[in-house]
XYZ file of C-alpha atoms in Angstrom:
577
model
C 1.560 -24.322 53.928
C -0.423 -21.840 55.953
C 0.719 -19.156 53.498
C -0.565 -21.214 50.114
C -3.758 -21.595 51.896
C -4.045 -18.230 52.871
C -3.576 -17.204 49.529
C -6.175 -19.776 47.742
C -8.462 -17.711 50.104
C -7.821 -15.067 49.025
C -8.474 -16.106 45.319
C -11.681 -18.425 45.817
C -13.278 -14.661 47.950
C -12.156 -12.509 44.967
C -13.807 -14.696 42.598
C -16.668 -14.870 44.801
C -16.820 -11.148 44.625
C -16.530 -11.423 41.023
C -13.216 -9.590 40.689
C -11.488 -12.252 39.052
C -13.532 -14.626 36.673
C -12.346 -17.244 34.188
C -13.861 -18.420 30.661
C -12.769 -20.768 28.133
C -9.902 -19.365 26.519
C -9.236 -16.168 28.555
C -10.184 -14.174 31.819
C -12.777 -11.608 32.520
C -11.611 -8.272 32.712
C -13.882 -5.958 35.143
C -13.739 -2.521 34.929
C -16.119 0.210 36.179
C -16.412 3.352 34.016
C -17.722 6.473 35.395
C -17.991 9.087 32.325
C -18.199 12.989 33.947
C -17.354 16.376 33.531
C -14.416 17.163 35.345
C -11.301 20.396 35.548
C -8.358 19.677 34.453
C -5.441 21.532 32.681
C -4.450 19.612 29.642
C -2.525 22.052 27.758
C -2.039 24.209 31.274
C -4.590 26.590 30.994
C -7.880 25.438 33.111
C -10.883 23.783 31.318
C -13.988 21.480 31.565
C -12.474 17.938 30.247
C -14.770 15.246 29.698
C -13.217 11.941 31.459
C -13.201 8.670 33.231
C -13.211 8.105 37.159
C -11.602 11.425 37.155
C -8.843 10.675 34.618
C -8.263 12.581 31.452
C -7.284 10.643 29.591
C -9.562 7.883 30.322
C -7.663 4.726 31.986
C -5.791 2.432 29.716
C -7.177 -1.006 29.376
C -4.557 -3.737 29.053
C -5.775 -7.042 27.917
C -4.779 -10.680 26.299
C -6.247 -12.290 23.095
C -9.208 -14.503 24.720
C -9.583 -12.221 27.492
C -13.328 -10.816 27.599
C -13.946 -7.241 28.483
C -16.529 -6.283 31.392
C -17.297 -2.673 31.411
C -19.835 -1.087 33.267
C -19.802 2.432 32.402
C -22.244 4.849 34.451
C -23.540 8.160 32.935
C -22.413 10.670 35.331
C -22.855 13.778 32.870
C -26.162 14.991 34.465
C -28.174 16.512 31.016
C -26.626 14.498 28.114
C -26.321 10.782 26.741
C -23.262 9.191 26.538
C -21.734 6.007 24.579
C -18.211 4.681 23.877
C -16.774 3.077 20.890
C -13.889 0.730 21.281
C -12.092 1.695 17.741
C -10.618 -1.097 16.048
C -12.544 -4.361 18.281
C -14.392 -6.210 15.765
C -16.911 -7.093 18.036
C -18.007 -10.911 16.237
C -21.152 -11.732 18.185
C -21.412 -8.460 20.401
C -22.501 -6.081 17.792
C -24.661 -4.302 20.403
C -21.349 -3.516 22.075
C -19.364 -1.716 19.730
C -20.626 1.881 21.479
C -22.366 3.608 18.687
C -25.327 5.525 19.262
C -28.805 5.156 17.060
C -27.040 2.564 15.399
C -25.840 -0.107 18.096
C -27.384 0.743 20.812
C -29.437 3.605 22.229
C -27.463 6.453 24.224
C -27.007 5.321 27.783
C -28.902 8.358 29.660
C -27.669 10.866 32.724
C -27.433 8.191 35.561
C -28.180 4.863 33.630
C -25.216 2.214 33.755
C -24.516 -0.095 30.675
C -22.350 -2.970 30.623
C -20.197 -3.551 27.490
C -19.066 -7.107 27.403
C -17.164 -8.518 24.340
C -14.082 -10.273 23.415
C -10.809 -8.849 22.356
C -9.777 -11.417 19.754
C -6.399 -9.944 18.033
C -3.484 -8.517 19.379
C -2.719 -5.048 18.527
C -2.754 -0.896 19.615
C -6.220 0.295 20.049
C -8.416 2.779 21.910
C -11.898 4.215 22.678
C -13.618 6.866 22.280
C -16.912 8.941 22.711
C -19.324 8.250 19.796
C -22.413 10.646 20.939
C -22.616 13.786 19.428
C -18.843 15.468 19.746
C -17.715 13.939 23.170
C -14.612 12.977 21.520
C -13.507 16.454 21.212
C -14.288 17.119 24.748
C -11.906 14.655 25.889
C -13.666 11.360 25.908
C -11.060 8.426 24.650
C -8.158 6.355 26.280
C -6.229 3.733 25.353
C -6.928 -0.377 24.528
C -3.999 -2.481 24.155
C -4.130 -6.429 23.747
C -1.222 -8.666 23.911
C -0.507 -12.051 22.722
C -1.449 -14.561 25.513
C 1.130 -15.216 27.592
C 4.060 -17.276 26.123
C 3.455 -16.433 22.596
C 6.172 -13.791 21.212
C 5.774 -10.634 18.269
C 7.220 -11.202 15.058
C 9.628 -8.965 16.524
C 11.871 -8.099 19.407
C 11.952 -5.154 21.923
C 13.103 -4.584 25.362
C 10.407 -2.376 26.477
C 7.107 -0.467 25.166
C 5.618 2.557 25.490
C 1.999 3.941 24.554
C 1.317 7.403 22.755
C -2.096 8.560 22.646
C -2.560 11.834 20.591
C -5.154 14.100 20.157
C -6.241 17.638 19.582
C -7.642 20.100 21.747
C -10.203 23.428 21.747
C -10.618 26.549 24.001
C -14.052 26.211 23.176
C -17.192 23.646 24.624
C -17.627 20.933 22.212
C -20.776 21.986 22.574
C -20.512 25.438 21.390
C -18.419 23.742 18.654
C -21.789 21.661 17.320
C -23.459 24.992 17.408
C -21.558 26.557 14.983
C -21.693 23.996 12.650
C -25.622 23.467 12.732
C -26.266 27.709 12.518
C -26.766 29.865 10.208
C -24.478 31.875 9.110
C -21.943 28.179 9.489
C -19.405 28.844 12.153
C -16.653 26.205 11.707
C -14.352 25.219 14.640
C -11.183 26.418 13.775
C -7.596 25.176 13.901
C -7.438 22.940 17.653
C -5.511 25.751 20.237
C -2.802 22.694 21.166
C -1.829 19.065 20.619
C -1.940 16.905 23.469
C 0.576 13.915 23.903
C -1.323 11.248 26.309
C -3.406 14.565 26.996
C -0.574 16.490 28.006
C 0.474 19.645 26.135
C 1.682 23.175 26.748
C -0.318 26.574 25.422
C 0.965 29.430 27.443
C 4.877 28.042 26.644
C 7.233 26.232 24.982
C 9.303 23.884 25.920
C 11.743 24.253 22.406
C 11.447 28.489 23.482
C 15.183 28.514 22.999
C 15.401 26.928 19.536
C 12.176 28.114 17.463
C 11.129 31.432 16.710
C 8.296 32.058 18.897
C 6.796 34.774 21.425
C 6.547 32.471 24.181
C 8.361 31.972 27.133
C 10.235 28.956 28.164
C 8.492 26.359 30.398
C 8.845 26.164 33.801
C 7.293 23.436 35.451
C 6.723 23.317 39.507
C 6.498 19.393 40.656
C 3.654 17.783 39.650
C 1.943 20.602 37.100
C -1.123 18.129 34.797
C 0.225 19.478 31.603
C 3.966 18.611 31.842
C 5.633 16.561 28.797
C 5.387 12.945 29.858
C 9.394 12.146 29.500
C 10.087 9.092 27.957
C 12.880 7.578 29.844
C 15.220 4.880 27.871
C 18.246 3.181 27.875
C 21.284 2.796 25.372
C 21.610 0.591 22.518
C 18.236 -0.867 23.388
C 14.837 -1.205 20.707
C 11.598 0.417 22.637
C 7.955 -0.791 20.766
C 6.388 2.966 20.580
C 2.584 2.271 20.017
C 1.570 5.317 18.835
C -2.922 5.642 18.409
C -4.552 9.129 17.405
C -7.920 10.574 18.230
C -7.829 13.513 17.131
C -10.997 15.502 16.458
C -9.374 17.257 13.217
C -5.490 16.921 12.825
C -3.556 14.614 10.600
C -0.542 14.254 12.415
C 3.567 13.798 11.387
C 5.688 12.318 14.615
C 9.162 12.314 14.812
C 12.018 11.942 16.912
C 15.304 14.009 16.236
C 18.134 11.544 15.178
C 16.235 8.330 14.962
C 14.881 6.037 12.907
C 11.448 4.465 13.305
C 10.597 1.129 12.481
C 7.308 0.699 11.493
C 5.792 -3.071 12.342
C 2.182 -2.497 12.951
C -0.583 -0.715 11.778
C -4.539 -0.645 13.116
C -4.283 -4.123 15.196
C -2.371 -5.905 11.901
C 1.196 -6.430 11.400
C 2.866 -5.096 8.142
C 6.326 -5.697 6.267
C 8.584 -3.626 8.349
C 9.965 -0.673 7.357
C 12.239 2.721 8.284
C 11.555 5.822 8.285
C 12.870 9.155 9.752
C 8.876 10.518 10.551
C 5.441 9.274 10.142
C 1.966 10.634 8.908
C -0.744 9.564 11.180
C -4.334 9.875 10.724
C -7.415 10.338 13.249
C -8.808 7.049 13.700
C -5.188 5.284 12.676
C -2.970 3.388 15.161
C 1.067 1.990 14.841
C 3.678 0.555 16.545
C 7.232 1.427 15.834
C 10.651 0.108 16.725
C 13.108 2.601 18.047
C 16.568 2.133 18.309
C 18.572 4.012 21.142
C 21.917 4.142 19.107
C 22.310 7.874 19.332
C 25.096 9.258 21.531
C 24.247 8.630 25.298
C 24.962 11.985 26.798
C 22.089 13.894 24.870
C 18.427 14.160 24.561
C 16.201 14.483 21.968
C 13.230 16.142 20.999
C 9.706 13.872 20.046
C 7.384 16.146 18.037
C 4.336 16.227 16.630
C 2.796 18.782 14.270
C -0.567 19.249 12.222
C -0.637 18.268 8.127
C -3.093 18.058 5.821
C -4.331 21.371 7.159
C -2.784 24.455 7.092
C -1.831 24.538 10.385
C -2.400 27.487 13.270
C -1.164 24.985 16.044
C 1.847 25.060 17.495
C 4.353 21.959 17.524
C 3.532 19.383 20.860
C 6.814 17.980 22.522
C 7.821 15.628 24.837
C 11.765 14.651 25.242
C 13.165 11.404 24.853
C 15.337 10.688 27.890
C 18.588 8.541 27.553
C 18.900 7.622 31.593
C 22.408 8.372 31.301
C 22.014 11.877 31.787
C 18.797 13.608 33.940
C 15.531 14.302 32.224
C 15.943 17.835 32.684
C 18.696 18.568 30.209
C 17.378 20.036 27.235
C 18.477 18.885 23.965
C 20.451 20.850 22.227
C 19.128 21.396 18.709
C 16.021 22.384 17.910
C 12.715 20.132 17.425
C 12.295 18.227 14.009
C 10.457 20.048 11.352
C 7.230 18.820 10.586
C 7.039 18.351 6.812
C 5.024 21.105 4.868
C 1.027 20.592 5.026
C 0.328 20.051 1.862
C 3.001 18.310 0.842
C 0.825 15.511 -0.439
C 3.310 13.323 -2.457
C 5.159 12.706 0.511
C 2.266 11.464 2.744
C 1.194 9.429 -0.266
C 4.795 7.778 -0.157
C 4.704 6.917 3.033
C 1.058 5.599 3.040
C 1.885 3.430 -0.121
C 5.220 1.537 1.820
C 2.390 0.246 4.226
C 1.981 -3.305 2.831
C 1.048 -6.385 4.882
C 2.857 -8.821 6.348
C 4.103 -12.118 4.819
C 1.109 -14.401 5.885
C -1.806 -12.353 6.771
C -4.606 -13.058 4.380
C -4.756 -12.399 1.403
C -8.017 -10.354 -0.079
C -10.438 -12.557 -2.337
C -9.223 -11.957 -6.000
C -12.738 -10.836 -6.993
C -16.113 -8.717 -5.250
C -19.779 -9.853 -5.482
C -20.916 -5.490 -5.440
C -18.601 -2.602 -6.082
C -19.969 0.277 -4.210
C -18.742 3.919 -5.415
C -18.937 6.574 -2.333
C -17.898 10.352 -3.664
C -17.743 12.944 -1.017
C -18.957 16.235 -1.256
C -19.453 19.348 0.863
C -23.201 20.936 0.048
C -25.713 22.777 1.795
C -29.351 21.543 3.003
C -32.216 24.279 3.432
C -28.993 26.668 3.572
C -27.063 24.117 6.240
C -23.543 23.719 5.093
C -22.990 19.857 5.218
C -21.196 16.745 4.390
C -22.789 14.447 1.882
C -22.133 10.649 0.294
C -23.693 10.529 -2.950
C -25.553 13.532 -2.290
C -27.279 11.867 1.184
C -25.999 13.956 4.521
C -26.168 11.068 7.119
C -28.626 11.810 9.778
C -29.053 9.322 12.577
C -32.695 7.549 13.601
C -34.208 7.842 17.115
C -34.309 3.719 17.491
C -31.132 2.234 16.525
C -30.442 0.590 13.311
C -29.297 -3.213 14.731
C -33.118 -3.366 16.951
C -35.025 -1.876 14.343
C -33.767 -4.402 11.651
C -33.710 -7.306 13.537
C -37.700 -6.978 14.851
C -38.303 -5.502 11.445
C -38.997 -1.990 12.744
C -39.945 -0.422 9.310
C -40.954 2.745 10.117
C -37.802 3.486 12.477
C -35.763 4.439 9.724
C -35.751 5.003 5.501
C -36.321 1.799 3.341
C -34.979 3.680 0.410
C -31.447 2.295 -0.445
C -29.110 4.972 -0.488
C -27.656 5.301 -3.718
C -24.820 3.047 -4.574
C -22.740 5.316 -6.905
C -22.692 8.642 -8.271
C -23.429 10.529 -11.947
C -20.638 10.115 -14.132
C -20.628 13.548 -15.711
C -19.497 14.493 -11.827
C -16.678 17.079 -12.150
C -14.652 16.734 -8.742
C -12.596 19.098 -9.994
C -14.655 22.313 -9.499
C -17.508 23.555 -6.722
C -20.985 21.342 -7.396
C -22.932 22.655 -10.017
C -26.298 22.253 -8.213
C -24.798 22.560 -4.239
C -27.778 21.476 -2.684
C -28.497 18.070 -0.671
C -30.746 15.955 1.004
C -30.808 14.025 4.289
C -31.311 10.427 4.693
C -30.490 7.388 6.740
C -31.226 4.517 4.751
C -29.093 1.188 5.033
C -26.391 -0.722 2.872
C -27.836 -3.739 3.240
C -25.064 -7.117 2.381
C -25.506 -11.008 2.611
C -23.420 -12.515 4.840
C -19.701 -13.585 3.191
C -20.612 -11.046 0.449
C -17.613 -9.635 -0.810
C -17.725 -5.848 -1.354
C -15.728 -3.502 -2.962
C -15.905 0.169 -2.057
C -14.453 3.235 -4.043
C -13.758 6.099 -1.908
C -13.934 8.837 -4.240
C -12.799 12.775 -3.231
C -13.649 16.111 -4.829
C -13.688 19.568 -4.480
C -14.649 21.664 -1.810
C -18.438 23.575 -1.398
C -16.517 26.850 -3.098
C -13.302 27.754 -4.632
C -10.507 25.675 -4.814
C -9.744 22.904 -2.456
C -10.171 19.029 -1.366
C -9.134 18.139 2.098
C -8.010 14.617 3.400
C -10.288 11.810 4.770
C -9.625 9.355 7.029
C -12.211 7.022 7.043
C -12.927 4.171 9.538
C -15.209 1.117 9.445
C -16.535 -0.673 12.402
C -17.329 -4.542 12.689
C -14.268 -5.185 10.310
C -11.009 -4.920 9.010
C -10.888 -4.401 5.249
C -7.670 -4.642 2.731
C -6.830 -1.392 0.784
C -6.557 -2.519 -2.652
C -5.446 0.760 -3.887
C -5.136 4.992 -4.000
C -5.688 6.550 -6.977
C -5.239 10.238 -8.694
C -8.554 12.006 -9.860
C -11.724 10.334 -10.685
C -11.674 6.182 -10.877
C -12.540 5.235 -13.902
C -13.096 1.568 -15.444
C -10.052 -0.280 -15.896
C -8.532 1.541 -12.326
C -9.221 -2.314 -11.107
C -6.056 -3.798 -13.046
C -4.177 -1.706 -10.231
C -5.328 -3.782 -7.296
C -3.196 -4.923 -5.053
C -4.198 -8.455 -5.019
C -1.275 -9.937 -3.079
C -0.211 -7.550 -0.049
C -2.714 -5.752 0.465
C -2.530 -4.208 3.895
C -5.259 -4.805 6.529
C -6.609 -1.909 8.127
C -9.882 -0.159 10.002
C -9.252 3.253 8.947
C -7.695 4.478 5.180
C -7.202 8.004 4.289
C -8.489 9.895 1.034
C -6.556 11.711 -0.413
C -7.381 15.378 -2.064
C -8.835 14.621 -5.827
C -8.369 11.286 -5.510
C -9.614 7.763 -4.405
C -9.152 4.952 -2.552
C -10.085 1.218 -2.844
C -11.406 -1.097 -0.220
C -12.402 -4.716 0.026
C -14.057 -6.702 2.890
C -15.949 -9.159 3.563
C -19.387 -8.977 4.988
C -19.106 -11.793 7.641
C -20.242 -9.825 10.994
C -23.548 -10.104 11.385
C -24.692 -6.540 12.671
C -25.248 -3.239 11.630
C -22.119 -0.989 11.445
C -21.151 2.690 10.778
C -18.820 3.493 8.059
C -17.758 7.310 8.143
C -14.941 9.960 8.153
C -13.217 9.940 11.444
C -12.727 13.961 11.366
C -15.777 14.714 14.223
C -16.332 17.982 13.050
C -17.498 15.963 9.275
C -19.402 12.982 10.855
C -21.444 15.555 12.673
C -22.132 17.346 9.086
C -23.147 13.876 7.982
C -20.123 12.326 6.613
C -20.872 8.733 6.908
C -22.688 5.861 5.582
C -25.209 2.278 7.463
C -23.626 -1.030 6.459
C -25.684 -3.984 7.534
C -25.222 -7.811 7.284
C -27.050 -10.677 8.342
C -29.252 -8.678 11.459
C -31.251 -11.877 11.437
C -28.466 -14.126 12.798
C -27.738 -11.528 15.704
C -28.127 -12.962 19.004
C -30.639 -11.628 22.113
C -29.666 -7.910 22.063
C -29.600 -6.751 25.902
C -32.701 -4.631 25.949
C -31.189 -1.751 27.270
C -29.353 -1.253 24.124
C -32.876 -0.889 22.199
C -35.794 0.783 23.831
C -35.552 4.402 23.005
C -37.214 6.632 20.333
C -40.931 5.609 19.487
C -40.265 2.611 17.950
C -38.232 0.769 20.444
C -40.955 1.680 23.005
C -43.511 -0.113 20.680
C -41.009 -3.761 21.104
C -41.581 -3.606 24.886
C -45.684 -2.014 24.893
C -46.534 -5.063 22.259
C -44.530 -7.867 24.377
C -42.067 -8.201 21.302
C -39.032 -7.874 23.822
């Protein structure tokens, strides 16, 4: 007896301190976020990482449908702004949360603390990232995971789970990175040194030194080195859930594991029709979970790789082993890694993407649009900048963000032009621009809310010579269904291939080179949210597009989120706020 009261104290004080707090349908989470420079050795060579109470990767956050988030996150950087985007939360009735700066909210500065607070309404694989400037490619992301509430079970059965976070990673500053891509003569960034496995690679070694053709030595790790292969440790004839989430700054990624299969159940927070495969392509900005089977043979181990496509690649595989406990971690396997599928073999990642189709009961798209919006993407220069234009508009961000500057009718914080909603026909996106030169803007898609949209996602060739690269391309606020991916230019009567009936639902679809890709959502977040490619290096050359719906029925934004650049000062000097 003394012991349950003991422990009800103990409760009742903790949520007194606030440590613990309940709300209808779920708990509050509280977590305190302290974003800093800080020296690690991610791939083990020494460098300034950008991370989270002293973690690189930032901490995972585990949560439950219902459960609302409570994150205070302190700028600790000393000289720069900060934000963080959590990639793939809708954020329905928080749009001032959803960490994007000049559009949600206004960078929290050197010292300042901001609380994110929002509710994590689906189940799924997520994460978060940095959305100021190039802080992702410093290091700033970790992962989000929600799970079903307690005593509701997955369309599908495992015995245990583990989380892959993946990501890319430079010998040089982000900052001298941003540089080079605003100078003249353009200096672009270059092919990423090493890939990082929950920030963990190797640069000065290899750990498949024995089996690949390669000047490097073998590594030789001393207990407890930051950049050793996180082993994943399983057990025979059991099925694992891998949830697998990359943030890269630049790679597309292929993952395999020698000798298995992978099941493929989930994609971006939504569950699909399952399906096998020996190797996946994986996206920046796209997330999965997989089923893997431990039916090999018991007395080996086997090699999990990674390695770049899309681009032709300078980076050397990353590896991690998979462990079967029936033998000790540190046996080697004893064949060599798998082989990541040629770069630009394009047919084959357009195979795979195509197999993703949605799961029996998930909603089906609306069988027509209210606007068809047609976005072609083009590399061009402005005064002499090499950039990244939609419709000829390089995206350039507004001192005030978008969501205050609507809602109090701020006109002059930003362009009241519309940007354009589709492109000359006579376009060739087969060949260089004819006229290469752009323009800078940051006007606004503006939508009513439950509008229906369509957009086309249309690719073409490269500033000079031959060549158009991949896109993967992420929305905030939403999920949309991909209707479609297309060769060459879309042209009318491309809409009679819609998928209509399982269409997948996703956050982030890819673009393939010369082609396009067809989207559908539904306008029914009120907010203002960014659409743009997910490649950092591209959404700092102004690869991305202002989608806004409904400001007016947004609730009190915290003011914190709005008072910066001229404008927002005006709200609080003329008692508006």
């Amino acid at each position: 007896m003394m012991r349950i009261m003991g422990l009800r104290a103990v409760i009742v004080w903790c949520i007194w301190l606030g440590l613990i707090e309940f709300s209808v349908g779920g708990r509050v989470r509280h977590y305190k976020f302290d974003v800093e420079y800080i020296i690690k050795k991610p791939d083990c060579l020494e460098h300034v990482v950008m991370g989270i109470n002293g973690q690189f990767p930032g901490p995972t956050i585990r949560a439950e449908v219902g459960d609302t988030l409570n994150i205070a996150l302190t700028n600790k950087l000393f000289t720069e702004g900060t934000v963080i985007h959590w990639h793939g939360i809708r954020q329905a009735g928080t749009p001032w949360a959803d960490g994007t700066a000049a559009i949600s909210q206004c960078a929290i500065n050197p010292g300042e603390t901001f609380n994110y607070r929002f509710i994590v309404d689906r189940p799924g694989t997520y994460f978060y990232h940095g959305h100021y400037g190039m802080q992702r490619s410093a290091g700033l992301y970790g992962s989000l995971i929600v799970d079903l509430p307690k005593g509701q079970n997955e369309p599908f059965h495992y015995d245990g789970e583990f989380n892959l976070l993946l990501s890319d990673w430079w010998h040089t500053s982000s900052h001298e990175q941003e540089v080079g891509l605003s100078s003249l003569p353009f200096k672009w960034i270059g092919e990423p040194q090493t890939l990082l496995i929950n920030g963990k690679g190797q640069f000065n070694c290899s750990l498949a030194a024995k089996f690949i053709n390669t000047t490097l030595p073998e590594c030789q790790f001393k207990g407890g080195e930051e950049c050793a292969p996180q082993i994943l440790h399983v057990e025979p004839n059991k099925t694992y859930r891998i949830r697998i989430a990359s943030t890269t700054a630049l790679a597309s990624l292929n993952l395999a594991i020698s000798n298995h299969k992978l099941v493929v159940v989930e994609a971006d927070g939504n569950y699909v029709t399952p399906f096998a495969v020996d190797d996946i392509d994986i996206y920046s900005g796209e997330s999965y979970s997989v089923l893997l089977h431990t039916d090999q043979d018991p007395k080996e181990n086997y090699w999990l790789s990674i390695g770049v496509r899309g681009r032709k690649p300078n980076t050397p595989q990353g590896l991690t082993i998979l462990n079967y406990k029936t033998i000790s971690a540190s046996v080697f396997p004893t064949s060599p890694p798998p082989v990541t599928p040629l770069w630009n073999d394009f047919e084959r990642s357009k195979a795979f993407t195509k197999k993703i189709i949605a799961k029996m009961g998930t909603p089906q798209p609306p069988q027509r649009s209210d606007r068809t919006i047609f976005l072609l993407n083009t590399q061009n220069r402005v005064h002499g900048f090499t950039k990244w234009s939609i419709n000829n508009v390089s995206l350039t961000l507004p001192a005030t963000p978008y969501l205050g500057s609507i809602k109090f009718k701020l006109n002059d914080a930003f362009d009241q032009t519309p940007p354009p909603v589709t492109y000359p026909q006579e376009y060739d996106i087969f060949n260089p621009p004819v006229n290469p030169n752009s323009t800078v803007g940051n006007g606004v898609y503006k939508f009513n809310l439950g509008e229906v949209v369509d957009v086309i996602l249309q690719n073409a060739n490269q500033l000079s010579g031959n060549g158009s690269e991949i896109h993967p391309w992420h929305l905030h606020g939403h999920d949309f269904w991909v209707l479609g991916y297309g060769e060459g230019k879309f042209k009318q009567g491309d809409e009679k291939k819609f998928n209509l009936t399982h269409a997948p639902l996703r956050n982030t679809a890819v673009i393939f080179p010369y082609g396009w890709t067809a989207l559908r959502f539904k306008a029914d977040n009120p907010g203002v949210w960014a659409f743009h490619c997910h490649i950092e290096p591209h959404l700092h050359m102004g690869m991305g597009v202002i989608f806004a719906e409904a400001v007016h029925k947004v609730g009190k934004i915290p003011r914190e989120a709005l008072t910066c650049g001229l404008t927002g000062k005006k709200l609080v000097e003329n008692g508006r706020y």
